[in-house]
PDB file of C-alpha atoms in Angstrom:
ATOM      1  CA  UNK A   1     -51.168   3.498-178.877  1.00 94.00           C
ATOM      2  CA  UNK A   2     -50.065   0.618-176.684  1.00 97.00           C
ATOM      3  CA  UNK A   3     -47.132   1.477-174.444  1.00 97.00           C
ATOM      4  CA  UNK A   4     -44.564  -1.227-173.799  1.00 98.00           C
ATOM      5  CA  UNK A   5     -42.664  -0.878-170.531  1.00 98.00           C
ATOM      6  CA  UNK A   6     -39.512  -2.944-170.462  1.00 98.00           C
ATOM      7  CA  UNK A   7     -37.311  -3.518-167.425  1.00 98.00           C
ATOM      8  CA  UNK A   8     -34.610  -3.305-166.441  1.00 97.00           C
ATOM      9  CA  UNK A   9     -33.104  -0.790-168.873  1.00 96.00           C
ATOM     10  CA  UNK A  10     -29.691  -2.282-168.261  1.00 97.00           C
ATOM     11  CA  UNK A  11     -28.386  -5.380-166.604  1.00 96.00           C
ATOM     12  CA  UNK A  12     -24.921  -6.571-165.647  1.00 97.00           C
ATOM     13  CA  UNK A  13     -24.354 -10.294-165.638  1.00 96.00           C
ATOM     14  CA  UNK A  14     -21.701 -12.942-166.084  1.00 96.00           C
ATOM     15  CA  UNK A  15     -21.247 -15.861-168.433  1.00 96.00           C
ATOM     16  CA  UNK A  16     -23.357 -18.735-167.144  1.00 96.00           C
ATOM     17  CA  UNK A  17     -25.881 -16.548-165.332  1.00 97.00           C
ATOM     18  CA  UNK A  18     -29.622 -16.854-165.756  1.00 98.00           C
ATOM     19  CA  UNK A  19     -31.203 -13.524-166.659  1.00 97.00           C
ATOM     20  CA  UNK A  20     -34.792 -12.408-167.016  1.00 98.00           C
ATOM     21  CA  UNK A  21     -36.203  -9.315-168.721  1.00 98.00           C
ATOM     22  CA  UNK A  22     -39.788  -8.240-168.329  1.00 98.00           C
ATOM     23  CA  UNK A  23     -42.120  -6.366-170.651  1.00 98.00           C
ATOM     24  CA  UNK A  24     -45.504  -4.966-169.643  1.00 98.00           C
ATOM     25  CA  UNK A  25     -48.130  -3.752-172.100  1.00 98.00           C
ATOM     26  CA  UNK A  26     -50.473  -0.860-171.279  1.00 98.00           C
ATOM     27  CA  UNK A  27     -53.409  -3.090-172.239  1.00 97.00           C
ATOM     28  CA  UNK A  28     -53.890  -6.719-173.132  1.00 98.00           C
ATOM     29  CA  UNK A  29     -52.048  -7.851-176.251  1.00 98.00           C
ATOM     30  CA  UNK A  30     -52.930 -11.506-175.790  1.00 98.00           C
ATOM     31  CA  UNK A  31     -49.799 -13.377-176.937  1.00 98.00           C
ATOM     32  CA  UNK A  32     -48.782 -10.990-179.740  1.00 98.00           C
ATOM     33  CA  UNK A  33     -45.382 -10.181-178.308  1.00 98.00           C
ATOM     34  CA  UNK A  34     -41.998 -10.581-179.983  1.00 98.00           C
ATOM     35  CA  UNK A  35     -38.452 -10.358-178.638  1.00 98.00           C
ATOM     36  CA  UNK A  36     -35.444  -9.075-180.598  1.00 98.00           C
ATOM     37  CA  UNK A  37     -31.695  -9.026-180.044  1.00 98.00           C
ATOM     38  CA  UNK A  38     -29.587  -6.172-181.366  1.00 96.00           C
ATOM     39  CA  UNK A  39     -25.804  -5.939-181.379  1.00 95.00           C
ATOM     40  CA  UNK A  40     -23.939  -2.642-181.942  1.00 92.00           C
ATOM     41  CA  UNK A  41     -24.041  -1.481-185.540  1.00 91.00           C
ATOM     42  CA  UNK A  42     -26.360  -4.294-186.567  1.00 94.00           C
ATOM     43  CA  UNK A  43     -30.061  -4.557-187.308  1.00 94.00           C
ATOM     44  CA  UNK A  44     -32.292  -6.241-184.724  1.00 96.00           C
ATOM     45  CA  UNK A  45     -32.907  -9.958-185.074  1.00 97.00           C
ATOM     46  CA  UNK A  46     -36.054 -11.674-183.874  1.00 98.00           C
ATOM     47  CA  UNK A  47     -35.538 -14.483-181.372  1.00 98.00           C
ATOM     48  CA  UNK A  48     -39.039 -15.214-180.080  1.00 98.00           C
ATOM     49  CA  UNK A  49     -42.439 -14.544-181.630  1.00 98.00           C
ATOM     50  CA  UNK A  50     -45.934 -14.992-180.288  1.00 97.00           C
ATOM     51  CA  UNK A  51     -44.634 -14.635-176.705  1.00 98.00           C
ATOM     52  CA  UNK A  52     -43.098 -18.103-176.477  1.00 98.00           C
ATOM     53  CA  UNK A  53     -42.203 -19.459-179.921  1.00 98.00           C
ATOM     54  CA  UNK A  54     -38.497 -19.780-180.600  1.00 98.00           C
ATOM     55  CA  UNK A  55     -37.513 -18.865-184.148  1.00 96.00           C
ATOM     56  CA  UNK A  56     -35.813 -21.706-185.995  1.00 94.00           C
ATOM     57  CA  UNK A  57     -32.072 -21.773-185.378  1.00 94.00           C
ATOM     58  CA  UNK A  58     -32.237 -19.774-182.158  1.00 97.00           C
ATOM     59  CA  UNK A  59     -30.523 -21.583-179.253  1.00 97.00           C
ATOM     60  CA  UNK A  60     -32.795 -23.213-176.706  1.00 97.00           C
ATOM     61  CA  UNK A  61     -31.256 -21.216-173.843  1.00 98.00           C
ATOM     62  CA  UNK A  62     -33.573 -18.397-174.945  1.00 98.00           C
ATOM     63  CA  UNK A  63     -37.210 -18.600-173.884  1.00 98.00           C
ATOM     64  CA  UNK A  64     -40.266 -16.407-173.492  1.00 98.00           C
ATOM     65  CA  UNK A  65     -43.535 -16.586-171.640  1.00 98.00           C
ATOM     66  CA  UNK A  66     -46.562 -14.535-170.719  1.00 98.00           C
ATOM     67  CA  UNK A  67     -50.021 -13.532-171.859  1.00 98.00           C
ATOM     68  CA  UNK A  68     -52.172 -10.448-171.678  1.00 98.00           C
ATOM     69  CA  UNK A  69     -50.067  -7.634-170.282  1.00 98.00           C
ATOM     70  CA  UNK A  70     -47.063  -9.284-168.600  1.00 98.00           C
ATOM     71  CA  UNK A  71     -44.263 -11.063-170.411  1.00 98.00           C
ATOM     72  CA  UNK A  72     -40.824 -12.402-169.582  1.00 98.00           C
ATOM     73  CA  UNK A  73     -37.757 -13.219-171.638  1.00 98.00           C
ATOM     74  CA  UNK A  74     -35.144 -15.521-170.145  1.00 98.00           C
ATOM     75  CA  UNK A  75     -31.651 -16.598-171.062  1.00 98.00           C
ATOM     76  CA  UNK A  76     -30.966 -19.723-169.031  1.00 97.00           C
ATOM     77  CA  UNK A  77     -27.166 -19.656-169.187  1.00 96.00           C
ATOM     78  CA  UNK A  78     -25.537 -16.557-170.638  1.00 97.00           C
ATOM     79  CA  UNK A  79     -22.945 -16.986-173.339  1.00 96.00           C
ATOM     80  CA  UNK A  80     -20.441 -14.373-174.462  1.00 95.00           C
ATOM     81  CA  UNK A  81     -22.321 -13.763-177.703  1.00 96.00           C
ATOM     82  CA  UNK A  82     -25.531 -12.915-175.801  1.00 97.00           C
ATOM     83  CA  UNK A  83     -24.285  -9.570-174.556  1.00 93.00           C
ATOM     84  CA  UNK A  84     -26.458  -7.224-176.584  1.00 97.00           C
ATOM     85  CA  UNK A  85     -29.586  -5.101-176.313  1.00 97.00           C
ATOM     86  CA  UNK A  86     -32.983  -6.795-176.231  1.00 98.00           C
ATOM     87  CA  UNK A  87     -36.330  -5.292-177.255  1.00 98.00           C
ATOM     88  CA  UNK A  88     -39.913  -6.437-176.924  1.00 98.00           C
ATOM     89  CA  UNK A  89     -42.543  -5.471-179.526  1.00 98.00           C
ATOM     90  CA  UNK A  90     -46.321  -5.881-179.727  1.00 98.00           C
ATOM     91  CA  UNK A  91     -48.246  -6.448-182.947  1.00 97.00           C
ATOM     92  CA  UNK A  92     -51.766  -6.788-181.564  1.00 97.00           C
ATOM     93  CA  UNK A  93     -53.370  -3.348-181.751  1.00 93.00           C
ATOM     94  CA  UNK A  94     -52.693  -0.143-183.639  1.00 91.00           C
ATOM     95  CA  UNK A  95     -49.193   0.799-184.650  1.00 96.00           C
ATOM     96  CA  UNK A  96     -46.662  -1.837-183.628  1.00 97.00           C
ATOM     97  CA  UNK A  97     -44.716  -0.534-180.647  1.00 98.00           C
ATOM     98  CA  UNK A  98     -41.449  -1.477-179.008  1.00 98.00           C
ATOM     99  CA  UNK A  99     -40.095  -1.440-175.491  1.00 97.00           C
ATOM    100  CA  UNK A 100     -37.167   0.907-174.856  1.00 96.00           C
ATOM    101  CA  UNK A 101     -34.725  -1.955-174.631  1.00 96.00           C
ATOM    102  CA  UNK A 102     -32.567  -3.746-172.080  1.00 97.00           C
ATOM    103  CA  UNK A 103     -28.817  -3.506-172.477  1.00 97.00           C
ATOM    104  CA  UNK A 104     -27.173  -6.658-171.207  1.00 97.00           C
ATOM    105  CA  UNK A 105     -23.594  -6.002-170.173  1.00 95.00           C
ATOM    106  CA  UNK A 106     -20.776  -8.065-168.779  1.00 84.00           C
TER     107      UNK A 106
ATOM    108  CA  UNK B   1     -32.988 -15.888-196.036  1.00 86.00           C
ATOM    109  CA  UNK B   2     -34.170 -12.289-196.188  1.00 91.00           C
ATOM    110  CA  UNK B   3     -31.778  -9.848-197.811  1.00 95.00           C
ATOM    111  CA  UNK B   4     -32.623  -6.157-197.649  1.00 97.00           C
ATOM    112  CA  UNK B   5     -30.286  -3.393-198.767  1.00 97.00           C
ATOM    113  CA  UNK B   6     -31.277   0.117-197.771  1.00 98.00           C
ATOM    114  CA  UNK B   7     -29.921   3.219-199.479  1.00 98.00           C
ATOM    115  CA  UNK B   8     -30.630   6.903-199.966  1.00 98.00           C
ATOM    116  CA  UNK B   9     -29.797   8.277-196.540  1.00 98.00           C
ATOM    117  CA  UNK B  10     -27.660  11.327-195.961  1.00 98.00           C
ATOM    118  CA  UNK B  11     -27.398  14.753-194.424  1.00 98.00           C
ATOM    119  CA  UNK B  12     -30.288  17.109-195.148  1.00 98.00           C
ATOM    120  CA  UNK B  13     -31.360  20.461-193.790  1.00 98.00           C
ATOM    121  CA  UNK B  14     -34.585  20.856-191.811  1.00 98.00           C
ATOM    122  CA  UNK B  15     -37.479  21.162-194.221  1.00 98.00           C
ATOM    123  CA  UNK B  16     -35.658  19.161-196.875  1.00 98.00           C
ATOM    124  CA  UNK B  17     -36.508  15.871-198.551  1.00 98.00           C
ATOM    125  CA  UNK B  18     -34.957  12.450-199.027  1.00 98.00           C
ATOM    126  CA  UNK B  19     -36.066   9.286-200.761  1.00 98.00           C
ATOM    127  CA  UNK B  20     -34.996   6.011-199.217  1.00 98.00           C
ATOM    128  CA  UNK B  21     -34.873   2.785-201.190  1.00 98.00           C
ATOM    129  CA  UNK B  22     -34.730  -0.844-200.170  1.00 98.00           C
ATOM    130  CA  UNK B  23     -33.750  -3.657-202.522  1.00 98.00           C
ATOM    131  CA  UNK B  24     -35.176  -7.006-201.463  1.00 98.00           C
ATOM    132  CA  UNK B  25     -34.138 -10.562-202.303  1.00 97.00           C
ATOM    133  CA  UNK B  26     -34.323 -14.052-200.853  1.00 96.00           C
ATOM    134  CA  UNK B  27     -38.113 -14.150-200.643  1.00 96.00           C
ATOM    135  CA  UNK B  28     -41.191 -13.494-202.786  1.00 97.00           C
ATOM    136  CA  UNK B  29     -41.386  -9.741-202.327  1.00 98.00           C
ATOM    137  CA  UNK B  30     -44.749  -9.223-204.044  1.00 98.00           C
ATOM    138  CA  UNK B  31     -46.482 -11.460-201.462  1.00 97.00           C
ATOM    139  CA  UNK B  32     -45.298  -9.667-198.349  1.00 96.00           C
ATOM    140  CA  UNK B  33     -46.257  -6.616-196.361  1.00 96.00           C
ATOM    141  CA  UNK B  34     -43.219  -4.404-195.821  1.00 98.00           C
ATOM    142  CA  UNK B  35     -42.330  -1.784-193.216  1.00 98.00           C
ATOM    143  CA  UNK B  36     -39.884   0.974-192.434  1.00 98.00           C
ATOM    144  CA  UNK B  37     -38.609   1.079-188.860  1.00 98.00           C
ATOM    145  CA  UNK B  38     -36.233   3.710-187.506  1.00 98.00           C
ATOM    146  CA  UNK B  39     -33.866   4.030-184.589  1.00 97.00           C
ATOM    147  CA  UNK B  40     -32.741   7.424-183.361  1.00 94.00           C
ATOM    148  CA  UNK B  41     -29.173   7.649-181.981  1.00 86.00           C
ATOM    149  CA  UNK B  42     -28.961   5.857-178.656  1.00 80.00           C
ATOM    150  CA  UNK B  43     -32.696   5.316-178.688  1.00 81.00           C
ATOM    151  CA  UNK B  44     -35.127   2.500-179.163  1.00 87.00           C
ATOM    152  CA  UNK B  45     -36.954   1.325-182.230  1.00 96.00           C
ATOM    153  CA  UNK B  46     -39.946   3.080-183.808  1.00 97.00           C
ATOM    154  CA  UNK B  47     -42.136   1.675-186.544  1.00 98.00           C
ATOM    155  CA  UNK B  48     -42.655   4.341-189.222  1.00 98.00           C
ATOM    156  CA  UNK B  49     -44.894   2.937-191.951  1.00 98.00           C
ATOM    157  CA  UNK B  50     -46.023  -0.212-193.677  1.00 97.00           C
ATOM    158  CA  UNK B  51     -47.551  -1.166-197.021  1.00 98.00           C
ATOM    159  CA  UNK B  52     -49.699  -4.035-198.191  1.00 97.00           C
ATOM    160  CA  UNK B  53     -48.251  -6.589-200.597  1.00 97.00           C
ATOM    161  CA  UNK B  54     -50.183  -5.099-203.528  1.00 97.00           C
ATOM    162  CA  UNK B  55     -49.408  -1.509-202.486  1.00 96.00           C
ATOM    163  CA  UNK B  56     -52.992  -0.487-201.728  1.00 97.00           C
ATOM    164  CA  UNK B  57     -53.120  -0.184-197.964  1.00 97.00           C
ATOM    165  CA  UNK B  58     -50.578   2.039-196.262  1.00 98.00           C
ATOM    166  CA  UNK B  59     -50.259   2.987-192.605  1.00 97.00           C
ATOM    167  CA  UNK B  60     -48.089   5.536-190.824  1.00 98.00           C
ATOM    168  CA  UNK B  61     -47.070   6.494-187.324  1.00 97.00           C
ATOM    169  CA  UNK B  62     -48.766   9.768-186.373  1.00 97.00           C
ATOM    170  CA  UNK B  63     -45.526  11.759-186.276  1.00 96.00           C
ATOM    171  CA  UNK B  64     -44.873  11.292-190.007  1.00 98.00           C
ATOM    172  CA  UNK B  65     -48.399  11.413-191.424  1.00 98.00           C
ATOM    173  CA  UNK B  66     -48.651  13.952-194.210  1.00 98.00           C
ATOM    174  CA  UNK B  67     -44.856  14.157-194.566  1.00 98.00           C
ATOM    175  CA  UNK B  68     -43.716  10.627-195.446  1.00 98.00           C
ATOM    176  CA  UNK B  69     -45.027   8.346-198.206  1.00 98.00           C
ATOM    177  CA  UNK B  70     -44.305   4.638-198.452  1.00 98.00           C
ATOM    178  CA  UNK B  71     -44.463   2.924-201.828  1.00 98.00           C
ATOM    179  CA  UNK B  72     -43.201  -0.159-203.605  1.00 98.00           C
ATOM    180  CA  UNK B  73     -42.375  -1.544-207.038  1.00 98.00           C
ATOM    181  CA  UNK B  74     -43.043  -5.265-207.052  1.00 98.00           C
ATOM    182  CA  UNK B  75     -41.567  -5.675-210.513  1.00 98.00           C
ATOM    183  CA  UNK B  76     -38.244  -4.449-209.167  1.00 98.00           C
ATOM    184  CA  UNK B  77     -38.490  -5.973-205.675  1.00 98.00           C
ATOM    185  CA  UNK B  78     -38.085  -2.514-204.207  1.00 98.00           C
ATOM    186  CA  UNK B  79     -39.525  -0.543-201.313  1.00 98.00           C
ATOM    187  CA  UNK B  80     -39.355   3.235-200.956  1.00 98.00           C
ATOM    188  CA  UNK B  81     -39.890   5.948-198.381  1.00 98.00           C
ATOM    189  CA  UNK B  82     -40.317   9.509-199.605  1.00 98.00           C
ATOM    190  CA  UNK B  83     -39.587  11.844-196.703  1.00 98.00           C
ATOM    191  CA  UNK B  84     -40.569  15.508-196.992  1.00 98.00           C
ATOM    192  CA  UNK B  85     -40.533  18.407-194.527  1.00 98.00           C
ATOM    193  CA  UNK B  86     -37.841  16.672-192.541  1.00 98.00           C
ATOM    194  CA  UNK B  87     -37.268  17.621-188.914  1.00 98.00           C
ATOM    195  CA  UNK B  88     -34.360  17.144-186.547  1.00 96.00           C
ATOM    196  CA  UNK B  89     -36.352  14.474-184.743  1.00 96.00           C
ATOM    197  CA  UNK B  90     -36.415  12.386-187.928  1.00 97.00           C
ATOM    198  CA  UNK B  91     -32.671  11.792-187.532  1.00 98.00           C
ATOM    199  CA  UNK B  92     -32.219   8.039-187.247  1.00 98.00           C
ATOM    200  CA  UNK B  93     -31.063   4.849-188.861  1.00 97.00           C
ATOM    201  CA  UNK B  94     -33.867   3.692-191.140  1.00 98.00           C
ATOM    202  CA  UNK B  95     -34.379  -0.025-191.663  1.00 98.00           C
ATOM    203  CA  UNK B  96     -36.711  -1.728-194.062  1.00 97.00           C
ATOM    204  CA  UNK B  97     -38.231  -4.944-192.833  1.00 98.00           C
ATOM    205  CA  UNK B  98     -40.472  -7.728-193.975  1.00 97.00           C
ATOM    206  CA  UNK B  99     -43.637  -8.187-191.938  1.00 97.00           C
ATOM    207  CA  UNK B 100     -43.400 -11.925-191.303  1.00 95.00           C
ATOM    208  CA  UNK B 101     -46.880 -13.238-190.525  1.00 94.00           C
ATOM    209  CA  UNK B 102     -47.125 -16.388-188.459  1.00 94.00           C
ATOM    210  CA  UNK B 103     -50.890 -16.675-188.119  1.00 91.00           C
ATOM    211  CA  UNK B 104     -53.981 -15.902-190.156  1.00 88.00           C
ATOM    212  CA  UNK B 105     -55.407 -13.177-187.928  1.00 89.00           C
ATOM    213  CA  UNK B 106     -53.234 -10.455-189.418  1.00 88.00           C
ATOM    214  CA  UNK B 107     -52.106  -9.534-185.919  1.00 93.00           C
ATOM    215  CA  UNK B 108     -49.416 -12.172-185.572  1.00 95.00           C
ATOM    216  CA  UNK B 109     -46.287 -10.890-187.249  1.00 96.00           C
ATOM    217  CA  UNK B 110     -42.719  -9.905-186.480  1.00 97.00           C
ATOM    218  CA  UNK B 111     -40.161  -7.845-188.358  1.00 98.00           C
ATOM    219  CA  UNK B 112     -37.440  -9.471-190.419  1.00 97.00           C
ATOM    220  CA  UNK B 113     -34.624  -6.945-190.637  1.00 96.00           C
ATOM    221  CA  UNK B 114     -32.315  -8.140-193.369  1.00 85.00           C
ATOM    222  CA  UNK B 115     -30.061  -5.133-193.863  1.00 87.00           C
ATOM    223  CA  UNK B 116     -27.762  -2.660-192.174  1.00 92.00           C
ATOM    224  CA  UNK B 117     -30.041   0.349-192.467  1.00 96.00           C
ATOM    225  CA  UNK B 118     -29.384   3.781-193.924  1.00 98.00           C
ATOM    226  CA  UNK B 119     -28.544   6.835-191.848  1.00 97.00           C
ATOM    227  CA  UNK B 120     -30.637   9.980-192.120  1.00 98.00           C
ATOM    228  CA  UNK B 121     -29.322  13.120-190.438  1.00 98.00           C
ATOM    229  CA  UNK B 122     -31.455  16.251-190.373  1.00 98.00           C
ATOM    230  CA  UNK B 123     -29.371  19.231-189.350  1.00 97.00           C
ATOM    231  CA  UNK B 124     -28.496  22.730-190.478  1.00 96.00           C
TER     232      UNK B 124
END
């Protein structure tokens, strides 16, 4: 199975900051990488699919990039509602697998 | 918009069984692959199983093979997960999700989680 290594596991930031989360796959997954946001007690919600495609309705401060094994997720200017946990997930090979998550805290 | 309502969770002893259900609405259920994804307390997400739109193909994560069975009833827009021989490590919130395909390769998809999940606790 493909292992997804996400870092950092937690991150402290302030409103207005630019933050970046990275996700590394154990082998190439081309661009088949999705990013999710999860708030406490809620189901995850997809923000970005196919490494860089923003889902309709998702604010443009969210972005993703990467190909192969290395991917990044960026929030250009943090808003209060962005404090949550973020997960990456690959769909390219075998069982779909997730990163362990990055908890974004104030 | 995808609406998914999971039910059937609860407290069960090790070795016991549970059947989870998921009622779907807001999309054409019979045309979509569906999955179960779980999240253990304080842990990350783990895909458990998925099923083809017509119910023929089914896939499972290794840790549940032979114990869990995914099924669906397209006439009732419902997805199920029969869980037998439950273990403590199966304790989690279980979500059903639509596999939303965005390309024709079959590899390009993401999970649409439309519900709150149902809690399964395996403990004596």
